[in-house]
């Protein structure tokens, strides 16, 4: 029995990593698309404040481009940490979504701290008993407990909106409700474990330590052991489930911002984009409307440069 | 008819799903603050209702109702095959990645809804939510193409009514992408509407005739969507030269087909017919600044429009190539795009991932080019000549979608007294569309123009009225809405007429170059003609 949570935890991590990589690969391998940026674009340095771009500059192609990666990172940071867009455009939802997401970050931080702590304890004898070790431990308890609590609070708020807001009702699917409920149950279980049996996060730290050191022993007996096992199992399934749903938007959002909204890299004569463009233009066009005139055979260059007058525009007016 | 249609209502029943009900609208600012005193919205004729697919008691696309079962099936089958092609890298490399991102990750949170002027001004009719059509498209795709269960993606019936209405619904969006700015995930419902338009055009041959037959096809066949051949356009420009010379006292002779000129200027040819003072003002300014410039009389090169940007990637590429070939032939240093928003976006940003090698000729907005001239003091201006309230409309294609926002303001500061300039709220990259974007300004069948004044355009009219609050709202106190884009100008012209805004509030409109020439001390005064509106 005690093996099951360990196996589920490994499986959850593997599925998560594989699914996220597969999603990244799917987006990264797509052909270069047409430019479709949307302003403001934060890396436009001094112009970003008014939403401007280098296209505001006469003969921009003859001038060096001013790109501020720092401004881009700052915009990313505030968006990821504080959900700035939601704060600006949908404050009622932000009041739930922000604690939900921020709580999630804290839980991830707590897990990472526990994992790293276990490695440190392994490398340095006496780490746990040291002052630094106590501080580390306090950070685990604080981030873990607060993270779980505010995440549950946020998920309940989101669930309530989903179920009661007339704006959302028609757009809500069974999965939308299930996903939030799953979070509430999995995090709720973890929080109960903390509140009832593991105020110092010792049991769960031990579990993570065992996970890292491949020691599949029960971390406690009785109800405490059961609760840790159930919590870990639920969290592992949740971890595997997330990237298989639209909740993997953390991947999509990266591409939506970097590859579409903020992608204003100009294509200059002889530049690196030309090969990608040529690869695109030599693809076959199979669109079937009469004006396309491809017959399923011609490529984009041929279709775009054909003599329109000769074919009479392709169809009668 | 339903006041609050649900997603699945799109596939249900006969006739319109809902309609824009003017009684649900918020009153406008004074002097239009009595809802019941606003001009009425024309009804859709009964013959149109009988013949065409009716989504919301107005029609943009004119999709004939299928007469037989076979026709119904053809529509559904064609839609499915087009849908598949949208997700095929060869057929849709142009937008595959943005499309899949918007398909996969929408959280259905409706954060985007309120940012849409059409939804907001409709009195919050769900049909006009940015995400309504996208969600239907997604549900149809995941259920009927990917064969996924409906518990995660939602359910949606597929029938000819849903297909036809969805296509019509793709023409209830200005493609302004204001909603995309607000989406916390980066989903782009404007792009989604355009993808549905593309599917309909590229696979089924369905789109408004104003955009296709009378638009991009005519341009590729004759040279311009106005129907002007190169001979006619030269004649018209000769006439404009004479008019401008007389009006300003400055000699204008528009140069044509000058090989080796620095700049090939491209106008939206609609300007030449509807607002001749606009190309005329451009000529006066370029001559005054001593610019080496030319127009081209080659096929399509004297008309910068590229309606493919609104509905069809193949048509977009074809027109683009014609534009570029003309520039290549004349060996100019760059193409300068005049006051046309979608031409700006099509030729600069979108074209950037189509053109390679010697076809990649620099293309530039006229705005930074002119700012440079203004900064160098190559033209003198006397601001006091523009001593009237002015507000500025930011064309979405130039501002939100290209990031050109400051140059027009710098020019404004040079030609309009500071205390006379009023910014709209919001403005710049957060502006609202004029309501004519994505081809609406030229789609004129049935009662569609009334719909676009009462729906999409109403937010802009509200902004204009707000900008001029505190002024005397009568025609003895003229006020100027500056709209440096041909399509926006067309929409604003028609909308001001609908609301009788010159007579009632003294509001007129025009471009930016007209304001510039009006402020030139070397020119005779009175370039802006207030009585012509
Ligand atoms: S498009 Fe964006 S803002 Fe709109 S419903 Fe989807 S996730 Fe929410
Ligand atoms: S692109 Fe503009 S018009 Fe279209 S849904 Fe979005 S905000 Fe509305």
PDB file of N, CA, C and O in Angstrom, chain A residues 27 34-36 39 53 56 59 90 162 167 170-171 173 175-176 253 259 265 267 269 274 286-289 291-292 300 303 308-309 311 313 315, chain B residues 7 85 90-91 94 97 107-108 110-111 129 151 177 181 184 188 201-202 207 212 217 221 312 318 334 352-353 355 357 360 364 400 402-403 405-406:
ATOM      1  N   UNK A  27       4.151  23.610 -30.248  1.00  0.00           N
ATOM      2  CA  UNK A  27       4.102  25.027 -30.640  1.00  0.00           C
ATOM      3  C   UNK A  27       5.403  25.464 -31.317  1.00  0.00           C
ATOM      4  O   UNK A  27       5.392  26.208 -32.286  1.00  0.00           O
ATOM      5  N   UNK A  34       2.607  34.716 -40.013  1.00  0.00           N
ATOM      6  CA  UNK A  34       2.677  36.129 -40.365  1.00  0.00           C
ATOM      7  C   UNK A  34       2.809  36.960 -39.093  1.00  0.00           C
ATOM      8  O   UNK A  34       2.371  36.542 -38.031  1.00  0.00           O
ATOM      9  N   UNK A  35       3.379  38.128 -39.249  1.00  0.00           N
ATOM     10  CA  UNK A  35       3.543  38.987 -38.063  1.00  0.00           C
ATOM     11  C   UNK A  35       2.179  39.486 -37.625  1.00  0.00           C
ATOM     12  O   UNK A  35       1.361  39.899 -38.431  1.00  0.00           O
ATOM     13  N   UNK A  36       1.951  39.449 -36.345  1.00  0.00           N
ATOM     14  CA  UNK A  36       0.607  39.742 -35.832  1.00  0.00           C
ATOM     15  C   UNK A  36       0.737  40.316 -34.424  1.00  0.00           C
ATOM     16  O   UNK A  36       0.051  39.936 -33.504  1.00  0.00           O
ATOM     17  N   UNK A  39       0.133  45.947 -29.738  1.00  0.00           N
ATOM     18  CA  UNK A  39       0.799  46.916 -28.854  1.00  0.00           C
ATOM     19  C   UNK A  39      -0.077  47.239 -27.661  1.00  0.00           C
ATOM     20  O   UNK A  39      -1.290  47.134 -27.761  1.00  0.00           O
ATOM     21  N   UNK A  53       6.247  51.695 -31.298  1.00  0.00           N
ATOM     22  CA  UNK A  53       7.151  50.694 -31.851  1.00  0.00           C
ATOM     23  C   UNK A  53       8.241  51.380 -32.669  1.00  0.00           C
ATOM     24  O   UNK A  53       8.183  52.585 -32.915  1.00  0.00           O
ATOM     25  N   UNK A  56       7.678  53.803 -35.615  1.00  0.00           N
ATOM     26  CA  UNK A  56       7.452  55.242 -35.473  1.00  0.00           C
ATOM     27  C   UNK A  56       8.659  56.047 -35.960  1.00  0.00           C
ATOM     28  O   UNK A  56       8.628  57.274 -35.960  1.00  0.00           O
ATOM     29  N   UNK A  59      12.860  55.688 -41.684  1.00  0.00           N
ATOM     30  CA  UNK A  59      13.956  54.808 -42.127  1.00  0.00           C
ATOM     31  C   UNK A  59      14.401  53.850 -41.028  1.00  0.00           C
ATOM     32  O   UNK A  59      15.594  53.626 -40.820  1.00  0.00           O
ATOM     33  N   UNK A  90     -10.451  42.573 -15.230  1.00  0.00           N
ATOM     34  CA  UNK A  90     -11.520  41.766 -14.625  1.00  0.00           C
ATOM     35  C   UNK A  90     -11.231  41.605 -13.128  1.00  0.00           C
ATOM     36  O   UNK A  90     -10.866  40.531 -12.658  1.00  0.00           O
ATOM     37  N   UNK A 162     -17.997  30.433 -11.476  1.00  0.00           N
ATOM     38  CA  UNK A 162     -18.350  29.526 -12.573  1.00  0.00           C
ATOM     39  C   UNK A 162     -19.809  29.093 -12.479  1.00  0.00           C
ATOM     40  O   UNK A 162     -20.500  28.981 -13.466  1.00  0.00           O
ATOM     41  N   UNK A 167     -22.665  35.581 -16.732  1.00  0.00           N
ATOM     42  CA  UNK A 167     -21.714  35.776 -17.837  1.00  0.00           C
ATOM     43  C   UNK A 167     -21.002  34.470 -18.208  1.00  0.00           C
ATOM     44  O   UNK A 167     -20.610  34.262 -19.343  1.00  0.00           O
ATOM     45  N   UNK A 170     -23.130  29.977 -19.599  1.00  0.00           N
ATOM     46  CA  UNK A 170     -23.298  29.355 -20.905  1.00  0.00           C
ATOM     47  C   UNK A 170     -21.979  28.807 -21.463  1.00  0.00           C
ATOM     48  O   UNK A 170     -21.956  27.935 -22.312  1.00  0.00           O
ATOM     49  N   UNK A 171     -20.887  29.361 -20.970  1.00  0.00           N
ATOM     50  CA  UNK A 171     -19.576  28.981 -21.504  1.00  0.00           C
ATOM     51  C   UNK A 171     -18.893  27.906 -20.654  1.00  0.00           C
ATOM     52  O   UNK A 171     -17.806  27.464 -20.989  1.00  0.00           O
ATOM     53  N   UNK A 173     -18.099  24.388 -19.087  1.00  0.00           N
ATOM     54  CA  UNK A 173     -18.283  22.972 -19.404  1.00  0.00           C
ATOM     55  C   UNK A 173     -18.115  22.161 -18.112  1.00  0.00           C
ATOM     56  O   UNK A 173     -17.649  22.686 -17.093  1.00  0.00           O
ATOM     57  N   UNK A 175     -15.966  20.034 -17.484  1.00  0.00           N
ATOM     58  CA  UNK A 175     -14.554  19.978 -17.101  1.00  0.00           C
ATOM     59  C   UNK A 175     -14.125  21.219 -16.323  1.00  0.00           C
ATOM     60  O   UNK A 175     -13.292  21.133 -15.425  1.00  0.00           O
ATOM     61  N   UNK A 176     -14.681  22.378 -16.680  1.00  0.00           N
ATOM     62  CA  UNK A 176     -14.321  23.608 -15.963  1.00  0.00           C
ATOM     63  C   UNK A 176     -14.641  23.466 -14.475  1.00  0.00           C
ATOM     64  O   UNK A 176     -13.866  23.875 -13.611  1.00  0.00           O
ATOM     65  N   UNK A 253       0.566  30.511 -23.016  1.00  0.00           N
ATOM     66  CA  UNK A 253       0.708  31.949 -22.778  1.00  0.00           C
ATOM     67  C   UNK A 253       2.105  32.432 -23.163  1.00  0.00           C
ATOM     68  O   UNK A 253       2.263  33.510 -23.733  1.00  0.00           O
ATOM     69  N   UNK A 259       5.671  34.713 -29.201  1.00  0.00           N
ATOM     70  CA  UNK A 259       5.683  34.376 -30.622  1.00  0.00           C
ATOM     71  C   UNK A 259       4.655  35.171 -31.414  1.00  0.00           C
ATOM     72  O   UNK A 259       4.758  35.292 -32.625  1.00  0.00           O
ATOM     73  N   UNK A 265      10.024  41.203 -34.487  1.00  0.00           N
ATOM     74  CA  UNK A 265      11.361  41.146 -35.101  1.00  0.00           C
ATOM     75  C   UNK A 265      11.249  41.362 -36.600  1.00  0.00           C
ATOM     76  O   UNK A 265      10.553  40.617 -37.287  1.00  0.00           O
ATOM     77  N   UNK A 267      11.981  41.428 -40.574  1.00  0.00           N
ATOM     78  CA  UNK A 267      12.667  40.584 -41.557  1.00  0.00           C
ATOM     79  C   UNK A 267      13.404  41.509 -42.521  1.00  0.00           C
ATOM     80  O   UNK A 267      12.797  42.153 -43.365  1.00  0.00           O
ATOM     81  N   UNK A 269      16.355  42.271 -45.498  1.00  0.00           N
ATOM     82  CA  UNK A 269      16.907  41.565 -46.670  1.00  0.00           C
ATOM     83  C   UNK A 269      18.099  40.704 -46.283  1.00  0.00           C
ATOM     84  O   UNK A 269      19.039  41.186 -45.661  1.00  0.00           O
ATOM     85  N   UNK A 274      14.445  34.596 -43.816  1.00  0.00           N
ATOM     86  CA  UNK A 274      14.147  34.327 -45.224  1.00  0.00           C
ATOM     87  C   UNK A 274      13.986  32.838 -45.512  1.00  0.00           C
ATOM     88  O   UNK A 274      13.131  32.437 -46.301  1.00  0.00           O
ATOM     89  N   UNK A 286      -4.106  23.930 -50.960  1.00  0.00           N
ATOM     90  CA  UNK A 286      -5.192  23.040 -51.408  1.00  0.00           C
ATOM     91  C   UNK A 286      -6.577  23.654 -51.187  1.00  0.00           C
ATOM     92  O   UNK A 286      -7.584  22.980 -51.314  1.00  0.00           O
ATOM     93  N   UNK A 287      -6.623  24.918 -50.850  1.00  0.00           N
ATOM     94  CA  UNK A 287      -7.932  25.572 -50.677  1.00  0.00           C
ATOM     95  C   UNK A 287      -8.736  25.436 -51.969  1.00  0.00           C
ATOM     96  O   UNK A 287      -8.187  25.555 -53.064  1.00  0.00           O
ATOM     97  N   UNK A 288     -10.049  25.228 -51.812  1.00  0.00           N
ATOM     98  CA  UNK A 288     -10.843  24.783 -52.964  1.00  0.00           C
ATOM     99  C   UNK A 288     -11.721  25.846 -53.618  1.00  0.00           C
ATOM    100  O   UNK A 288     -12.347  25.566 -54.639  1.00  0.00           O
ATOM    101  N   UNK A 289     -11.813  27.046 -53.044  1.00  0.00           N
ATOM    102  CA  UNK A 289     -12.698  28.053 -53.650  1.00  0.00           C
ATOM    103  C   UNK A 289     -12.196  28.391 -55.058  1.00  0.00           C
ATOM    104  O   UNK A 289     -10.986  28.334 -55.315  1.00  0.00           O
ATOM    105  N   UNK A 291     -11.566  31.023 -56.809  1.00  0.00           N
ATOM    106  CA  UNK A 291     -10.564  32.060 -57.090  1.00  0.00           C
ATOM    107  C   UNK A 291      -9.147  31.627 -56.731  1.00  0.00           C
ATOM    108  O   UNK A 291      -8.186  32.253 -57.146  1.00  0.00           O
ATOM    109  N   UNK A 292      -9.016  30.553 -55.958  1.00  0.00           N
ATOM    110  CA  UNK A 292      -7.675  30.128 -55.542  1.00  0.00           C
ATOM    111  C   UNK A 292      -6.892  29.591 -56.742  1.00  0.00           C
ATOM    112  O   UNK A 292      -5.703  29.870 -56.898  1.00  0.00           O
ATOM    113  N   UNK A 300       2.400  28.360 -52.773  1.00  0.00           N
ATOM    114  CA  UNK A 300       2.003  29.742 -52.454  1.00  0.00           C
ATOM    115  C   UNK A 300       2.610  30.752 -53.418  1.00  0.00           C
ATOM    116  O   UNK A 300       1.961  31.725 -53.788  1.00  0.00           O
ATOM    117  N   UNK A 303       0.637  30.517 -56.657  1.00  0.00           N
ATOM    118  CA  UNK A 303      -0.736  31.024 -56.515  1.00  0.00           C
ATOM    119  C   UNK A 303      -0.740  32.555 -56.368  1.00  0.00           C
ATOM    120  O   UNK A 303      -1.608  33.241 -56.889  1.00  0.00           O
ATOM    121  N   UNK A 308      -3.489  37.082 -63.101  1.00  0.00           N
ATOM    122  CA  UNK A 308      -4.929  37.129 -62.808  1.00  0.00           C
ATOM    123  C   UNK A 308      -5.736  37.483 -64.044  1.00  0.00           C
ATOM    124  O   UNK A 308      -6.836  37.019 -64.247  1.00  0.00           O
ATOM    125  N   UNK A 309      -5.163  38.354 -64.861  1.00  0.00           N
ATOM    126  CA  UNK A 309      -5.919  38.794 -66.030  1.00  0.00           C
ATOM    127  C   UNK A 309      -6.182  37.612 -66.948  1.00  0.00           C
ATOM    128  O   UNK A 309      -7.242  37.472 -67.533  1.00  0.00           O
ATOM    129  N   UNK A 311      -6.440  34.417 -66.218  1.00  0.00           N
ATOM    130  CA  UNK A 311      -7.479  33.489 -65.792  1.00  0.00           C
ATOM    131  C   UNK A 311      -8.782  34.231 -65.469  1.00  0.00           C
ATOM    132  O   UNK A 311      -9.730  33.675 -64.958  1.00  0.00           O
ATOM    133  N   UNK A 313      -9.577  36.401 -63.350  1.00  0.00           N
ATOM    134  CA  UNK A 313      -9.948  36.584 -61.956  1.00  0.00           C
ATOM    135  C   UNK A 313     -10.470  35.312 -61.328  1.00  0.00           C
ATOM    136  O   UNK A 313     -10.857  35.292 -60.176  1.00  0.00           O
ATOM    137  N   UNK A 315     -13.180  33.664 -61.495  1.00  0.00           N
ATOM    138  CA  UNK A 315     -14.609  33.370 -61.472  1.00  0.00           C
ATOM    139  C   UNK A 315     -15.349  34.582 -62.030  1.00  0.00           C
ATOM    140  O   UNK A 315     -14.832  35.681 -62.072  1.00  0.00           O
TER     141      UNK A 315
ATOM    142  N   UNK B   7     -25.048  29.779 -26.633  1.00  0.00           N
ATOM    143  CA  UNK B   7     -24.147  29.282 -27.665  1.00  0.00           C
ATOM    144  C   UNK B   7     -24.888  28.339 -28.609  1.00  0.00           C
ATOM    145  O   UNK B   7     -24.783  28.449 -29.831  1.00  0.00           O
ATOM    146  N   UNK B  85      -8.392  22.342 -43.136  1.00  0.00           N
ATOM    147  CA  UNK B  85      -7.274  23.026 -43.808  1.00  0.00           C
ATOM    148  C   UNK B  85      -6.701  24.156 -42.946  1.00  0.00           C
ATOM    149  O   UNK B  85      -5.517  24.465 -43.044  1.00  0.00           O
ATOM    150  N   UNK B  90       0.552  23.503 -44.386  1.00  0.00           N
ATOM    151  CA  UNK B  90       0.749  23.972 -45.759  1.00  0.00           C
ATOM    152  C   UNK B  90      -0.264  25.032 -46.135  1.00  0.00           C
ATOM    153  O   UNK B  90       0.072  26.072 -46.700  1.00  0.00           O
ATOM    154  N   UNK B  91      -1.514  24.773 -45.818  1.00  0.00           N
ATOM    155  CA  UNK B  91      -2.577  25.690 -46.216  1.00  0.00           C
ATOM    156  C   UNK B  91      -2.668  26.917 -45.329  1.00  0.00           C
ATOM    157  O   UNK B  91      -3.151  27.956 -45.745  1.00  0.00           O
ATOM    158  N   UNK B  94       0.314  30.650 -42.421  1.00  0.00           N
ATOM    159  CA  UNK B  94       0.202  32.079 -42.124  1.00  0.00           C
ATOM    160  C   UNK B  94      -0.283  32.360 -40.704  1.00  0.00           C
ATOM    161  O   UNK B  94       0.116  33.337 -40.087  1.00  0.00           O
ATOM    162  N   UNK B  97      -0.022  28.869 -35.864  1.00  0.00           N
ATOM    163  CA  UNK B  97       0.334  28.940 -34.442  1.00  0.00           C
ATOM    164  C   UNK B  97      -0.594  29.853 -33.632  1.00  0.00           C
ATOM    165  O   UNK B  97      -1.115  29.434 -32.589  1.00  0.00           O
ATOM    166  N   UNK B 107      -9.780  30.280 -21.405  1.00  0.00           N
ATOM    167  CA  UNK B 107     -10.304  29.852 -20.098  1.00  0.00           C
ATOM    168  C   UNK B 107     -11.797  30.169 -19.970  1.00  0.00           C
ATOM    169  O   UNK B 107     -12.380  29.936 -18.913  1.00  0.00           O
ATOM    170  N   UNK B 108     -12.386  30.717 -21.023  1.00  0.00           N
ATOM    171  CA  UNK B 108     -13.810  31.063 -21.041  1.00  0.00           C
ATOM    172  C   UNK B 108     -14.186  31.933 -19.837  1.00  0.00           C
ATOM    173  O   UNK B 108     -15.199  31.717 -19.192  1.00  0.00           O
ATOM    174  N   UNK B 110     -14.456  35.343 -19.961  1.00  0.00           N
ATOM    175  CA  UNK B 110     -15.211  36.523 -20.433  1.00  0.00           C
ATOM    176  C   UNK B 110     -14.585  37.857 -20.034  1.00  0.00           C
ATOM    177  O   UNK B 110     -15.254  38.889 -20.080  1.00  0.00           O
ATOM    178  N   UNK B 111     -13.302  37.826 -19.691  1.00  0.00           N
ATOM    179  CA  UNK B 111     -12.616  39.090 -19.407  1.00  0.00           C
ATOM    180  C   UNK B 111     -12.630  39.995 -20.637  1.00  0.00           C
ATOM    181  O   UNK B 111     -12.657  41.216 -20.529  1.00  0.00           O
ATOM    182  N   UNK B 129     -20.504  39.009 -27.989  1.00  0.00           N
ATOM    183  CA  UNK B 129     -19.319  38.795 -27.155  1.00  0.00           C
ATOM    184  C   UNK B 129     -18.160  38.368 -28.051  1.00  0.00           C
ATOM    185  O   UNK B 129     -18.348  37.518 -28.927  1.00  0.00           O
ATOM    186  N   UNK B 151     -17.387  16.855 -22.730  1.00  0.00           N
ATOM    187  CA  UNK B 151     -17.370  17.275 -21.325  1.00  0.00           C
ATOM    188  C   UNK B 151     -16.303  18.329 -21.056  1.00  0.00           C
ATOM    189  O   UNK B 151     -16.477  19.208 -20.233  1.00  0.00           O
ATOM    190  N   UNK B 177      -9.021  43.857 -32.514  1.00  0.00           N
ATOM    191  CA  UNK B 177      -8.160  43.158 -31.562  1.00  0.00           C
ATOM    192  C   UNK B 177      -8.027  43.891 -30.216  1.00  0.00           C
ATOM    193  O   UNK B 177      -7.076  43.688 -29.491  1.00  0.00           O
ATOM    194  N   UNK B 181      -6.128  42.490 -26.419  1.00  0.00           N
ATOM    195  CA  UNK B 181      -5.271  43.215 -25.462  1.00  0.00           C
ATOM    196  C   UNK B 181      -5.622  42.863 -24.023  1.00  0.00           C
ATOM    197  O   UNK B 181      -4.775  42.949 -23.139  1.00  0.00           O
ATOM    198  N   UNK B 184      -6.199  37.603 -20.526  1.00  0.00           N
ATOM    199  CA  UNK B 184      -5.067  37.242 -19.659  1.00  0.00           C
ATOM    200  C   UNK B 184      -4.258  36.066 -20.179  1.00  0.00           C
ATOM    201  O   UNK B 184      -3.153  35.812 -19.698  1.00  0.00           O
ATOM    202  N   UNK B 188      -6.848  35.469 -29.024  1.00  0.00           N
ATOM    203  CA  UNK B 188      -7.133  36.575 -29.938  1.00  0.00           C
ATOM    204  C   UNK B 188      -8.434  36.291 -30.687  1.00  0.00           C
ATOM    205  O   UNK B 188      -8.451  35.598 -31.707  1.00  0.00           O
ATOM    206  N   UNK B 201     -14.098  32.052 -47.242  1.00  0.00           N
ATOM    207  CA  UNK B 201     -13.685  32.561 -48.550  1.00  0.00           C
ATOM    208  C   UNK B 201     -12.825  31.555 -49.302  1.00  0.00           C
ATOM    209  O   UNK B 201     -13.066  31.259 -50.475  1.00  0.00           O
ATOM    210  N   UNK B 202     -11.813  31.032 -48.632  1.00  0.00           N
ATOM    211  CA  UNK B 202     -10.821  30.216 -49.324  1.00  0.00           C
ATOM    212  C   UNK B 202     -11.334  28.813 -49.654  1.00  0.00           C
ATOM    213  O   UNK B 202     -10.824  28.186 -50.581  1.00  0.00           O
ATOM    214  N   UNK B 207     -18.144  35.284 -49.087  1.00  0.00           N
ATOM    215  CA  UNK B 207     -17.669  36.511 -48.439  1.00  0.00           C
ATOM    216  C   UNK B 207     -18.490  37.663 -49.027  1.00  0.00           C
ATOM    217  O   UNK B 207     -19.104  37.516 -50.074  1.00  0.00           O
ATOM    218  N   UNK B 212     -14.734  41.146 -52.028  1.00  0.00           N
ATOM    219  CA  UNK B 212     -14.118  40.243 -52.993  1.00  0.00           C
ATOM    220  C   UNK B 212     -14.359  40.690 -54.441  1.00  0.00           C
ATOM    221  O   UNK B 212     -13.475  41.282 -55.056  1.00  0.00           O
ATOM    222  N   UNK B 217     -10.774  41.404 -56.160  1.00  0.00           N
ATOM    223  CA  UNK B 217     -10.754  40.887 -57.540  1.00  0.00           C
ATOM    224  C   UNK B 217     -10.704  42.028 -58.553  1.00  0.00           C
ATOM    225  O   UNK B 217      -9.960  41.993 -59.525  1.00  0.00           O
ATOM    226  N   UNK B 221      -7.850  42.887 -61.287  1.00  0.00           N
ATOM    227  CA  UNK B 221      -8.179  42.856 -62.716  1.00  0.00           C
ATOM    228  C   UNK B 221      -7.998  44.218 -63.370  1.00  0.00           C
ATOM    229  O   UNK B 221      -7.389  44.350 -64.415  1.00  0.00           O
ATOM    230  N   UNK B 312      -8.912  36.989 -46.569  1.00  0.00           N
ATOM    231  CA  UNK B 312      -8.400  35.946 -47.447  1.00  0.00           C
ATOM    232  C   UNK B 312      -6.883  36.093 -47.605  1.00  0.00           C
ATOM    233  O   UNK B 312      -6.402  37.118 -48.117  1.00  0.00           O
ATOM    234  N   UNK B 318      -1.577  38.086 -53.145  1.00  0.00           N
ATOM    235  CA  UNK B 318      -1.599  38.511 -54.553  1.00  0.00           C
ATOM    236  C   UNK B 318      -1.507  40.029 -54.687  1.00  0.00           C
ATOM    237  O   UNK B 318      -0.730  40.553 -55.483  1.00  0.00           O
ATOM    238  N   UNK B 334      11.841  53.477 -51.238  1.00  0.00           N
ATOM    239  CA  UNK B 334      10.850  52.922 -50.317  1.00  0.00           C
ATOM    240  C   UNK B 334       9.436  53.205 -50.798  1.00  0.00           C
ATOM    241  O   UNK B 334       9.207  54.106 -51.614  1.00  0.00           O
ATOM    242  N   UNK B 352       5.763  41.493 -43.892  1.00  0.00           N
ATOM    243  CA  UNK B 352       7.130  41.272 -43.438  1.00  0.00           C
ATOM    244  C   UNK B 352       7.525  39.795 -43.452  1.00  0.00           C
ATOM    245  O   UNK B 352       8.703  39.470 -43.562  1.00  0.00           O
ATOM    246  N   UNK B 353       6.555  38.900 -43.342  1.00  0.00           N
ATOM    247  CA  UNK B 353       6.885  37.469 -43.341  1.00  0.00           C
ATOM    248  C   UNK B 353       6.454  36.832 -44.658  1.00  0.00           C
ATOM    249  O   UNK B 353       6.156  35.636 -44.708  1.00  0.00           O
ATOM    250  N   UNK B 355       7.743  38.641 -47.844  1.00  0.00           N
ATOM    251  CA  UNK B 355       8.678  39.155 -48.846  1.00  0.00           C
ATOM    252  C   UNK B 355      10.124  38.786 -48.512  1.00  0.00           C
ATOM    253  O   UNK B 355      10.558  38.913 -47.370  1.00  0.00           O
ATOM    254  N   UNK B 357      14.368  38.723 -50.294  1.00  0.00           N
ATOM    255  CA  UNK B 357      15.300  39.181 -51.325  1.00  0.00           C
ATOM    256  C   UNK B 357      14.950  40.561 -51.856  1.00  0.00           C
ATOM    257  O   UNK B 357      14.622  41.467 -51.092  1.00  0.00           O
ATOM    258  N   UNK B 360      11.816  42.494 -50.927  1.00  0.00           N
ATOM    259  CA  UNK B 360      11.697  43.068 -49.588  1.00  0.00           C
ATOM    260  C   UNK B 360      12.124  44.538 -49.613  1.00  0.00           C
ATOM    261  O   UNK B 360      13.113  44.941 -49.005  1.00  0.00           O
ATOM    262  N   UNK B 364       7.042  52.051 -45.534  1.00  0.00           N
ATOM    263  CA  UNK B 364       7.001  52.929 -44.369  1.00  0.00           C
ATOM    264  C   UNK B 364       5.676  53.690 -44.298  1.00  0.00           C
ATOM    265  O   UNK B 364       5.117  54.074 -45.322  1.00  0.00           O
ATOM    266  N   UNK B 400      -2.862  50.333 -32.637  1.00  0.00           N
ATOM    267  CA  UNK B 400      -2.788  49.132 -31.791  1.00  0.00           C
ATOM    268  C   UNK B 400      -1.991  48.024 -32.475  1.00  0.00           C
ATOM    269  O   UNK B 400      -1.315  47.242 -31.837  1.00  0.00           O
ATOM    270  N   UNK B 402       0.326  48.364 -35.055  1.00  0.00           N
ATOM    271  CA  UNK B 402       1.670  48.692 -35.557  1.00  0.00           C
ATOM    272  C   UNK B 402       2.487  49.503 -34.567  1.00  0.00           C
ATOM    273  O   UNK B 402       3.678  49.712 -34.773  1.00  0.00           O
ATOM    274  N   UNK B 403       1.827  50.000 -33.542  1.00  0.00           N
ATOM    275  CA  UNK B 403       2.551  50.793 -32.552  1.00  0.00           C
ATOM    276  C   UNK B 403       2.931  52.177 -33.040  1.00  0.00           C
ATOM    277  O   UNK B 403       3.934  52.736 -32.612  1.00  0.00           O
ATOM    278  N   UNK B 405       1.810  55.783 -32.755  1.00  0.00           N
ATOM    279  CA  UNK B 405       0.865  56.545 -31.955  1.00  0.00           C
ATOM    280  C   UNK B 405       1.352  57.981 -31.728  1.00  0.00           C
ATOM    281  O   UNK B 405       0.577  58.926 -31.747  1.00  0.00           O
ATOM    282  N   UNK B 406       2.646  58.122 -31.551  1.00  0.00           N
ATOM    283  CA  UNK B 406       3.204  59.427 -31.207  1.00  0.00           C
ATOM    284  C   UNK B 406       3.377  60.339 -32.440  1.00  0.00           C
ATOM    285  O   UNK B 406       3.115  61.543 -32.346  1.00  0.00           O
TER     286      UNK B 406
END
